Amino acid sequence: MSARYPRPVPAGFELPSFTPEPWTRDAACATTDPDMFFPHPSDVEGVRAAKRICAQCPVAADCLAFAARSPRQEHGIWGGKSFHKTRKGQP
């Protein structure tokens, strides 16, 4: 039997509510395909393209701070930095 995605929510189970961070409405990526910010690490041009959008973003610092404090943001480009560099505070 193959897995179904998205999987159905079991009866009686409530999904947690999600309230976006206030700064996200001003983010340059708000009108961009989110997949663009999760390129494969070996996709150098994909990483550069995402970082170019972040370079124009008025809330890049908020995004970077969000990723640094959130244990769930383990992949992707956040505030113009790759995940592993975000955690280390590197460019």
Short mmCIF file of N, CA and C in Angstrom, two decimals:
data_model
loop_
_atom_site.label_atom_id
_atom_site.label_comp_id
_atom_site.label_asym_id
_atom_site.label_seq_id
_atom_site.Cartn_x
_atom_site.Cartn_y
_atom_site.Cartn_z
N MET A 1 0.85 -1.17 0.00
CA MET A 1 0.00 0.00 0.00
C MET A 1 0.90 1.24 0.00
N SER A 2 0.60 2.19 -0.85
CA SER A 2 1.40 3.40 -0.91
C SER A 2 0.90 4.44 0.08
N ALA A 3 1.82 5.28 0.53
CA ALA A 3 1.45 6.34 1.47
C ALA A 3 0.66 7.41 0.74
N ARG A 4 -0.27 8.01 1.42
CA ARG A 4 -1.06 9.10 0.86
C ARG A 4 -0.59 10.41 1.44
N TYR A 5 -0.41 11.39 0.58
CA TYR A 5 -0.01 12.71 1.05
C TYR A 5 -0.94 13.74 0.45
N PRO A 6 -1.46 14.69 1.17
CA PRO A 6 -1.32 14.73 2.62
C PRO A 6 -2.16 13.65 3.26
N ARG A 7 -1.68 13.19 4.35
CA ARG A 7 -2.41 12.13 5.06
C ARG A 7 -3.64 12.71 5.73
N PRO A 8 -4.71 11.93 5.79
CA PRO A 8 -5.91 12.43 6.46
C PRO A 8 -5.67 12.61 7.96
N VAL A 9 -6.33 13.58 8.52
CA VAL A 9 -6.22 13.84 9.96
C VAL A 9 -7.14 12.86 10.68
N PRO A 10 -6.63 12.13 11.67
CA PRO A 10 -7.47 11.19 12.41
C PRO A 10 -8.63 11.90 13.10
N ALA A 11 -9.74 11.20 13.20
CA ALA A 11 -10.92 11.76 13.86
C ALA A 11 -10.56 12.18 15.28
N GLY A 12 -11.01 13.36 15.69
CA GLY A 12 -10.76 13.85 17.03
C GLY A 12 -9.43 14.57 17.21
N PHE A 13 -8.60 14.55 16.19
CA PHE A 13 -7.30 15.21 16.28
C PHE A 13 -7.42 16.62 15.71
N GLU A 14 -6.95 17.60 16.44
CA GLU A 14 -6.98 18.98 15.97
C GLU A 14 -5.59 19.40 15.54
N LEU A 15 -5.52 19.99 14.37
CA LEU A 15 -4.24 20.52 13.91
C LEU A 15 -3.94 21.79 14.69
N PRO A 16 -2.68 22.03 15.03
CA PRO A 16 -2.35 23.26 15.74
C PRO A 16 -2.61 24.46 14.84
N SER A 17 -3.01 25.55 15.44
CA SER A 17 -3.22 26.76 14.65
C SER A 17 -1.86 27.38 14.33
N PHE A 18 -1.82 28.11 13.26
CA PHE A 18 -0.58 28.74 12.84
C PHE A 18 -0.86 30.21 12.57
N THR A 19 -0.15 31.06 13.25
CA THR A 19 -0.25 32.49 13.03
C THR A 19 1.09 32.96 12.48
N PRO A 20 1.10 33.45 11.24
CA PRO A 20 2.38 33.90 10.68
C PRO A 20 2.97 35.07 11.47
N GLU A 21 4.28 35.16 11.47
CA GLU A 21 4.96 36.28 12.09
C GLU A 21 4.50 37.56 11.39
N PRO A 22 4.30 38.67 12.12
CA PRO A 22 3.82 39.91 11.50
C PRO A 22 4.70 40.42 10.35
N TRP A 23 6.00 40.25 10.45
CA TRP A 23 6.90 40.76 9.43
C TRP A 23 6.76 40.05 8.09
N THR A 24 6.17 38.85 8.07
CA THR A 24 6.11 38.07 6.83
C THR A 24 5.30 38.74 5.74
N ARG A 25 4.35 39.59 6.11
CA ARG A 25 3.55 40.25 5.07
C ARG A 25 4.39 41.23 4.24
N ASP A 26 5.51 41.71 4.78
CA ASP A 26 6.39 42.63 4.06
C ASP A 26 7.58 41.93 3.40
N ALA A 27 7.65 40.63 3.53
CA ALA A 27 8.79 39.88 3.01
C ALA A 27 8.79 39.82 1.48
N ALA A 28 9.97 39.95 0.90
CA ALA A 28 10.12 39.88 -0.55
C ALA A 28 9.67 38.52 -1.09
N CYS A 29 9.76 37.49 -0.28
CA CYS A 29 9.39 36.15 -0.72
C CYS A 29 7.89 35.87 -0.61
N ALA A 30 7.13 36.80 -0.08
CA ALA A 30 5.70 36.58 0.15
C ALA A 30 4.95 36.27 -1.13
N THR A 31 5.43 36.74 -2.27
CA THR A 31 4.76 36.50 -3.54
C THR A 31 5.58 35.59 -4.45
N THR A 32 6.52 34.87 -3.85
CA THR A 32 7.40 33.97 -4.60
C THR A 32 7.11 32.53 -4.21
N ASP A 33 7.33 31.62 -5.13
CA ASP A 33 7.13 30.19 -4.85
C ASP A 33 8.04 29.79 -3.68
N PRO A 34 7.48 29.31 -2.58
CA PRO A 34 8.29 28.95 -1.41
C PRO A 34 9.37 27.90 -1.71
N ASP A 35 9.11 27.03 -2.68
CA ASP A 35 10.11 26.01 -3.01
C ASP A 35 11.44 26.61 -3.45
N MET A 36 11.39 27.84 -3.95
CA MET A 36 12.61 28.49 -4.40
C MET A 36 13.61 28.67 -3.25
N PHE A 37 13.12 28.74 -2.02
CA PHE A 37 13.98 28.98 -0.88
C PHE A 37 14.45 27.70 -0.19
N PHE A 38 14.17 26.57 -0.84
CA PHE A 38 14.61 25.27 -0.33
C PHE A 38 15.30 24.47 -1.43
N PRO A 39 16.30 25.09 -2.08
CA PRO A 39 17.01 24.37 -3.14
C PRO A 39 17.91 23.29 -2.54
N HIS A 40 18.23 22.30 -3.34
CA HIS A 40 19.19 21.29 -2.90
C HIS A 40 20.52 22.02 -2.66
N PRO A 41 21.25 21.67 -1.62
CA PRO A 41 22.52 22.35 -1.33
C PRO A 41 23.52 22.36 -2.49
N SER A 42 23.44 21.36 -3.36
CA SER A 42 24.36 21.33 -4.50
C SER A 42 23.88 22.20 -5.67
N ASP A 43 22.66 22.73 -5.58
CA ASP A 43 22.11 23.60 -6.62
C ASP A 43 22.61 25.03 -6.37
N VAL A 44 23.83 25.29 -6.78
CA VAL A 44 24.48 26.57 -6.50
C VAL A 44 23.67 27.73 -7.08
N GLU A 45 23.19 27.61 -8.30
CA GLU A 45 22.43 28.71 -8.90
C GLU A 45 21.10 28.91 -8.19
N GLY A 46 20.46 27.83 -7.73
CA GLY A 46 19.22 27.94 -6.97
C GLY A 46 19.43 28.68 -5.66
N VAL A 47 20.52 28.37 -4.98
CA VAL A 47 20.86 29.05 -3.73
C VAL A 47 21.12 30.53 -3.99
N ARG A 48 21.87 30.82 -5.04
CA ARG A 48 22.15 32.23 -5.38
C ARG A 48 20.88 33.00 -5.72
N ALA A 49 19.98 32.36 -6.46
CA ALA A 49 18.72 33.03 -6.85
C ALA A 49 17.89 33.39 -5.61
N ALA A 50 17.81 32.47 -4.67
CA ALA A 50 17.07 32.74 -3.43
C ALA A 50 17.73 33.88 -2.65
N LYS A 51 19.04 33.85 -2.57
CA LYS A 51 19.75 34.89 -1.82
C LYS A 51 19.63 36.26 -2.48
N ARG A 52 19.49 36.29 -3.82
CA ARG A 52 19.28 37.58 -4.51
C ARG A 52 17.95 38.20 -4.10
N ILE A 53 16.92 37.37 -3.95
CA ILE A 53 15.63 37.89 -3.50
C ILE A 53 15.75 38.41 -2.08
N CYS A 54 16.42 37.66 -1.22
CA CYS A 54 16.61 38.09 0.17
C CYS A 54 17.39 39.40 0.25
N ALA A 55 18.32 39.60 -0.66
CA ALA A 55 19.14 40.83 -0.64
C ALA A 55 18.28 42.07 -0.84
N GLN A 56 17.12 41.92 -1.48
CA GLN A 56 16.22 43.04 -1.73
C GLN A 56 15.12 43.16 -0.66
N CYS A 57 15.13 42.29 0.31
CA CYS A 57 14.04 42.18 1.26
C CYS A 57 14.18 43.16 2.44
N PRO A 58 13.10 43.91 2.72
CA PRO A 58 13.16 44.87 3.83
C PRO A 58 13.11 44.22 5.21
N VAL A 59 12.76 42.94 5.27
CA VAL A 59 12.66 42.27 6.58
C VAL A 59 13.60 41.06 6.68
N ALA A 60 14.68 41.09 5.92
CA ALA A 60 15.64 39.97 5.94
C ALA A 60 16.20 39.72 7.33
N ALA A 61 16.46 40.77 8.09
CA ALA A 61 17.00 40.60 9.45
C ALA A 61 15.99 39.89 10.35
N ASP A 62 14.71 40.22 10.20
CA ASP A 62 13.66 39.54 10.98
C ASP A 62 13.58 38.06 10.61
N CYS A 63 13.68 37.79 9.33
CA CYS A 63 13.63 36.42 8.83
C CYS A 63 14.80 35.60 9.38
N LEU A 64 15.98 36.19 9.32
CA LEU A 64 17.18 35.51 9.82
C LEU A 64 17.06 35.25 11.32
N ALA A 65 16.57 36.22 12.07
CA ALA A 65 16.39 36.05 13.52
C ALA A 65 15.38 34.95 13.81
N PHE A 66 14.30 34.91 13.03
CA PHE A 66 13.28 33.87 13.19
C PHE A 66 13.90 32.49 12.99
N ALA A 67 14.66 32.32 11.91
CA ALA A 67 15.27 31.02 11.63
C ALA A 67 16.27 30.62 12.71
N ALA A 68 17.02 31.59 13.21
CA ALA A 68 18.04 31.29 14.23
C ALA A 68 17.42 30.83 15.54
N ARG A 69 16.24 31.34 15.88
CA ARG A 69 15.62 30.97 17.16
C ARG A 69 14.63 29.81 17.04
N SER A 70 14.32 29.41 15.82
CA SER A 70 13.32 28.37 15.62
C SER A 70 13.97 27.02 15.35
N PRO A 71 13.76 26.05 16.23
CA PRO A 71 14.38 24.74 16.03
C PRO A 71 13.79 23.98 14.84
N ARG A 72 12.67 24.43 14.30
CA ARG A 72 12.02 23.72 13.20
C ARG A 72 12.52 24.14 11.83
N GLN A 73 13.30 25.20 11.75
CA GLN A 73 13.79 25.68 10.46
C GLN A 73 15.16 25.08 10.19
N GLU A 74 15.17 23.84 9.73
CA GLU A 74 16.41 23.11 9.56
C GLU A 74 16.97 23.15 8.15
N HIS A 75 16.23 23.70 7.22
CA HIS A 75 16.66 23.71 5.82
C HIS A 75 16.28 25.04 5.20
N GLY A 76 16.88 25.32 4.06
CA GLY A 76 16.47 26.48 3.29
C GLY A 76 17.32 27.71 3.47
N ILE A 77 16.88 28.76 2.75
CA ILE A 77 17.53 30.06 2.79
C ILE A 77 16.66 30.96 3.64
N TRP A 78 17.22 31.55 4.66
CA TRP A 78 16.49 32.42 5.60
C TRP A 78 17.26 33.72 5.76
N GLY A 79 16.64 34.83 5.44
CA GLY A 79 17.31 36.12 5.58
C GLY A 79 18.58 36.23 4.77
N GLY A 80 18.64 35.50 3.67
CA GLY A 80 19.80 35.56 2.79
C GLY A 80 20.92 34.61 3.14
N LYS A 81 20.69 33.74 4.11
CA LYS A 81 21.73 32.79 4.51
C LYS A 81 21.21 31.36 4.46
N SER A 82 22.13 30.43 4.22
CA SER A 82 21.79 29.01 4.24
C SER A 82 21.59 28.58 5.69
N PHE A 83 20.83 27.53 5.89
CA PHE A 83 20.52 27.08 7.25
C PHE A 83 21.77 26.89 8.10
N HIS A 84 22.74 26.12 7.62
CA HIS A 84 23.91 25.84 8.45
C HIS A 84 24.69 27.11 8.77
N LYS A 85 24.69 28.08 7.88
CA LYS A 85 25.36 29.35 8.16
C LYS A 85 24.53 30.22 9.08
N THR A 86 23.20 30.09 8.99
CA THR A 86 22.32 30.83 9.89
C THR A 86 22.61 30.46 11.33
N ARG A 87 22.74 29.17 11.59
CA ARG A 87 23.00 28.70 12.95
C ARG A 87 24.36 29.14 13.47
N LYS A 88 25.33 29.25 12.56
CA LYS A 88 26.68 29.63 12.98
C LYS A 88 26.92 31.14 12.94
N GLY A 89 25.95 31.90 12.43
CA GLY A 89 26.10 33.34 12.33
C GLY A 89 27.06 33.78 11.24
N GLN A 90 27.21 32.94 10.21
CA GLN A 90 28.12 33.24 9.10
C GLN A 90 27.37 33.87 7.94
N PRO A 91 28.11 34.56 7.04
CA PRO A 91 27.48 35.14 5.83
C PRO A 91 27.05 34.08 4.84
#
